C-alpha positions as a printed NumPy array, in Angstrom:
array([[ 29.809,  23.556, -40.437],
       [ 31.443,  24.913, -37.287],
       [ 32.019,  23.126, -34.023],
       [ 28.845,  22.428, -32.056],
       [ 29.861,  25.002, -29.474],
       [ 30.165,  27.652, -32.21 ],
       [ 27.301,  26.512, -34.43 ],
       [ 25.326,  29.708, -33.87 ],
       [ 28.37 ,  31.803, -34.748],
       [ 28.996,  30.321, -38.189],
       [ 28.02 ,  33.625, -39.815],
       [ 30.674,  35.34 , -37.705],
       [ 33.514,  32.909, -38.355],
       [ 32.87 ,  31.947, -41.976],
       [ 34.544,  35.049, -43.505],
       [ 37.774,  34.12 , -41.737],
       [ 37.986,  30.994, -43.883],
       [ 37.541,  33.013, -47.073],
       [ 40.158,  35.702, -46.569],
       [ 43.744,  35.305, -47.693],
       [ 46.361,  37.881, -46.802],
       [ 49.428,  38.448, -49.032],
       [ 51.513,  39.539, -46.052],
       [ 55.288,  39.681, -45.771],
       [ 56.384,  39.666, -42.124],
       [ 58.928,  42.32 , -41.094],
       [ 59.125,  43.75 , -44.592],
       [ 61.367,  46.8  , -45.003],
       [ 59.655,  50.169, -45.095],
       [ 59.382,  51.568, -48.622],
       [ 61.491,  54.636, -49.165],
       [ 59.659,  57.848, -49.847],
       [ 59.163,  61.42 , -48.759],
       [ 58.255,  61.985, -45.133],
       [ 54.733,  62.986, -44.079],
       [ 52.944,  61.423, -47.038],
       [ 50.594,  58.812, -45.554],
       [ 47.328,  59.087, -43.609],
       [ 46.929,  57.396, -40.229],
       [ 43.876,  55.128, -39.887],
       [ 42.771,  54.076, -36.384],
       [ 40.343,  51.129, -36.61 ],
       [ 37.732,  50.091, -34.008],
       [ 36.196,  46.593, -33.989],
       [ 32.558,  45.623, -33.434],
       [ 30.838,  43.921, -30.509],
       [ 32.448,  40.566, -29.585],
       [ 35.189,  41.245, -32.106],
       [ 38.904,  41.825, -31.761],
       [ 41.585,  43.328, -33.956],
       [ 42.417,  40.052, -35.776],
       [ 38.94 ,  39.686, -37.26 ],
       [ 39.408,  42.826, -39.366],
       [ 42.828,  41.885, -40.759],
       [ 41.504,  41.726, -44.32 ],
       [ 40.27 ,  45.325, -44.216],
       [ 43.224,  46.755, -42.322],
       [ 45.893,  45.007, -44.404],
       [ 44.121,  46.228, -47.562],
       [ 44.207,  49.783, -46.226],
       [ 47.92 ,  49.475, -45.466],
       [ 48.664,  47.979, -48.886],
       [ 46.977,  50.951, -50.549],
       [ 48.953,  53.588, -48.706],
       [ 47.961,  54.128, -45.073],
       [ 49.59 ,  53.529, -41.712],
       [ 46.958,  51.533, -39.822],
       [ 46.514,  51.013, -36.099],
       [ 43.836,  48.557, -35.012],
       [ 43.249,  47.932, -31.339],
       [ 41.253,  45.496, -29.215],
       [ 39.076,  47.472, -26.796],
       [ 39.278,  46.794, -23.065],
       [ 35.735,  47.841, -22.078],
       [ 34.459,  44.249, -22.117],
       [ 32.966,  44.397, -25.617],
       [ 35.781,  42.324, -27.171],
       [ 35.665,  38.535, -27.171],
       [ 38.837,  38.531, -25.046],
       [ 41.801,  40.881, -24.556],
       [ 45.339,  39.762, -23.727],
       [ 47.129,  42.376, -21.634],
       [ 50.896,  42.985, -21.559],
       [ 51.115,  41.547, -18.033],
       [ 49.759,  38.199, -19.251],
       [ 46.295,  38.666, -17.754],
       [ 43.115,  38.593, -19.825],
       [ 40.071,  40.867, -19.933],
       [ 37.112,  38.569, -20.709],
       [ 33.958,  39.519, -22.585],
       [ 31.509,  41.281, -20.232],
       [ 28.444,  39.056, -20.286],
       [ 26.601,  41.121, -17.683],
       [ 25.471,  43.691, -20.258],
       [ 23.58 ,  41.195, -22.419],
       [ 21.508,  40.225, -19.366],
       [ 19.841,  43.634, -19.638],
       [ 18.317,  42.686, -22.995],
       [ 15.975,  43.07 , -24.888],
       [ 17.795,  45.527, -27.139],
       [ 15.093,  48.184, -26.755],
       [ 15.627,  48.253, -22.983],
       [ 16.884,  51.731, -22.056],
       [ 19.168,  50.299, -19.339],
       [ 20.801,  48.041, -21.924],
       [ 21.34 ,  50.941, -24.321],
       [ 22.719,  53.15 , -21.537],
       [ 25.352,  50.536, -20.644],
       [ 26.359,  50.312, -24.289],
       [ 26.571,  54.111, -24.469],
       [ 28.947,  54.099, -21.504],
       [ 31.084,  51.55 , -23.339],
       [ 31.026,  53.687, -26.484],
       [ 32.436,  56.645, -24.56 ],
       [ 35.16 ,  54.408, -23.081],
       [ 36.041,  53.025, -26.505],
       [ 36.147,  56.511, -28.017],
       [ 38.674,  57.572, -25.368],
       [ 40.818,  54.546, -26.242],
       [ 40.829,  55.619, -29.909],
       [ 41.785,  59.171, -28.974],
       [ 44.532,  58.067, -26.581],
       [ 45.961,  55.687, -29.191],
       [ 46.057,  58.416, -31.851],
       [ 47.573,  60.88 , -29.369],
       [ 50.287,  58.395, -28.408],
       [ 51.231,  57.734, -32.03 ],
       [ 51.497,  61.443, -32.809],
       [ 53.613,  61.94 , -29.68 ],
       [ 55.958,  59.198, -30.908],
       [ 56.059,  60.718, -34.394],
       [ 56.916,  64.146, -33.02 ],
       [ 59.398,  62.624, -30.549],
       [ 57.482,  63.787, -27.506],
       [ 57.65 ,  60.112, -26.506],
       [ 60.363,  57.71 , -27.508],
       [ 62.051,  56.073, -24.581],
       [ 60.082,  52.826, -24.514],
       [ 60.658,  49.851, -26.83 ],
       [ 57.243,  50.212, -28.492],
       [ 57.946,  53.803, -29.474],
       [ 61.305,  52.84 , -30.975],
       [ 59.593,  50.14 , -33.058],
       [ 56.86 ,  52.488, -34.267],
       [ 58.885,  55.576, -35.085],
       [ 60.228,  54.408, -38.5  ],
       [ 56.635,  53.891, -39.66 ],
       [ 55.243,  57.044, -38.119],
       [ 57.812,  59.334, -39.734],
       [ 55.816,  58.811, -42.949],
       [ 52.496,  59.833, -41.345],
       [ 50.862,  63.177, -42.022],
       [ 50.129,  65.004, -38.776],
       [ 46.985,  66.558, -40.265],
       [ 45.361,  63.431, -41.695],
       [ 44.025,  61.003, -39.068],
       [ 41.009,  58.862, -39.977],
       [ 38.858,  57.081, -37.39 ],
       [ 37.209,  53.998, -38.832],
       [ 35.049,  51.247, -37.364],
       [ 32.387,  48.622, -37.822],
       [ 29.104,  48.444, -35.844],
       [ 30.058,  49.263, -32.241],
       [ 33.328,  50.511, -33.72 ],
       [ 31.465,  52.848, -36.059],
       [ 29.654,  54.395, -33.096],
       [ 32.991,  54.649, -31.269],
       [ 34.712,  56.362, -34.21 ],
       [ 31.909,  58.911, -34.606],
       [ 31.924,  59.608, -30.857],
       [ 35.692,  60.093, -30.792],
       [ 35.407,  62.517, -33.687],
       [ 32.918,  64.713, -31.816],
       [ 34.784,  64.517, -28.508],
       [ 38.048,  65.78 , -30.015],
       [ 37.362,  67.216, -33.482],
       [ 40.855,  68.659, -33.873],
       [ 42.306,  65.134, -33.967],
       [ 40.24 ,  63.821, -36.853],
       [ 40.273,  64.544, -40.581],
       [ 37.638,  61.966, -41.569],
       [ 35.396,  59.212, -40.185],
       [ 34.434,  55.984, -41.96 ],
       [ 31.682,  53.985, -40.241],
       [ 30.238,  50.654, -41.369],
       [ 26.794,  49.843, -39.904],
       [ 27.291,  52.2  , -36.928],
       [ 24.993,  51.503, -33.961],
       [ 23.496,  54.964, -33.558],
       [ 21.412,  53.866, -30.557],
       [ 24.647,  53.195, -28.646],
       [ 25.931,  56.754, -29.034],
       [ 25.246,  59.471, -26.46 ],
       [ 22.453,  61.879, -27.292],
       [ 24.723,  64.793, -28.197],
       [ 26.669,  62.607, -30.643],
       [ 23.491,  61.298, -32.28 ],
       [ 22.148,  64.85 , -32.503],
       [ 25.369,  66.039, -34.113],
       [ 25.118,  63.291, -36.735],
       [ 21.37 ,  63.238, -37.414],
       [ 20.856,  66.942, -38.032],
       [ 17.339,  67.652, -39.283],
       [ 18.611,  69.418, -42.38 ],
       [ 20.736,  66.345, -43.175],
       [ 17.857,  63.904, -42.675],
       [ 15.145,  65.698, -44.658],
       [ 14.348,  63.896, -47.892],
       [ 16.285,  60.733, -47.084],
       [ 14.64 ,  57.399, -47.793],
       [ 15.684,  55.996, -44.408],
       [ 14.951,  57.962, -41.259],
       [ 15.89 ,  57.343, -37.644],
       [ 13.602,  56.167, -34.864],
       [ 14.728,  56.092, -31.238],
       [ 14.76 ,  52.289, -31.055],
       [ 16.135,  51.894, -27.535],
       [ 14.776,  55.067, -25.996],
       [ 16.55 ,  57.883, -24.231],
       [ 17.741,  59.71 , -27.363],
       [ 15.337,  62.613, -27.743],
       [ 16.65 ,  64.308, -30.867],
       [ 13.909,  66.907, -31.116],
       [ 16.159,  69.681, -29.776],
       [ 18.438,  71.282, -32.364],
       [ 22.087,  70.34 , -31.984],
       [ 24.726,  72.921, -31.14 ],
       [ 27.427,  70.684, -32.625],
       [ 27.9  ,  68.898, -35.919],
       [ 29.856,  65.87 , -37.075],
       [ 29.682,  67.141, -40.631],
       [ 32.71 ,  69.415, -40.357],
       [ 34.818,  66.314, -41.009],
       [ 34.633,  64.153, -44.1  ],
       [ 32.129,  61.365, -43.381],
       [ 31.56 ,  58.055, -45.138],
       [ 28.794,  55.974, -43.574],
       [ 27.885,  52.657, -45.175],
       [ 25.004,  50.411, -44.147],
       [ 24.569,  46.839, -45.36 ],
       [ 21.351,  45.412, -46.744],
       [ 20.962,  43.244, -43.645],
       [ 21.189,  46.336, -41.446],
       [ 18.213,  47.851, -43.242],
       [ 16.285,  44.601, -43.496],
       [ 16.51 ,  44.155, -39.705],
       [ 15.343,  47.766, -39.295],
       [ 18.474,  48.642, -37.289]])
């Protein structure tokens, strides 16, 4: 049982009590050939932050990836601590536009998705600049470079859960040359811009599937054929039973 204040968020916090992380702080980097590991850039869900996904991201790292997970600054995170000591709080103004099927609500979320996607792209670009020594004068770059020398320049994966899944898919379409693959867990398709949804939900890809797509929030007319596709990259999209049961 959580604190009274958090009683309605028990489902959200309970997994944190179950996860154990076999982590060694400041462990030396394992020797090996350069350019052998993929880079995974991970995007959190609504009201989340990078710490909540430690179990997944540490598991990815333990199995041979260099993982960057960031807390988004668009107001969708629970709270963001900035380097200057200030905080970006959760933006509660968006939820006031509910219900979820309200087009204004969905449009605000779509704006946030585009913002988040740019953060993913900028983060990946910065890391590759550090790896290739186009950046390197700041303390952060000097800390990162020993890890990034092991990263393959041609193998960046964008990965995310819920809002993060929509953000990863959007980033992939906005700058396809950056991304080798996308992994999305329960992506909120309604919160992606129309061209991104069209590029994912191609008619030839949807025909014959058990689960179709209905424009839940409105504003995503997908009747026009898409000129772009998200299927040039490797895609893994996973939806939970609850996602289907809630008809999301």
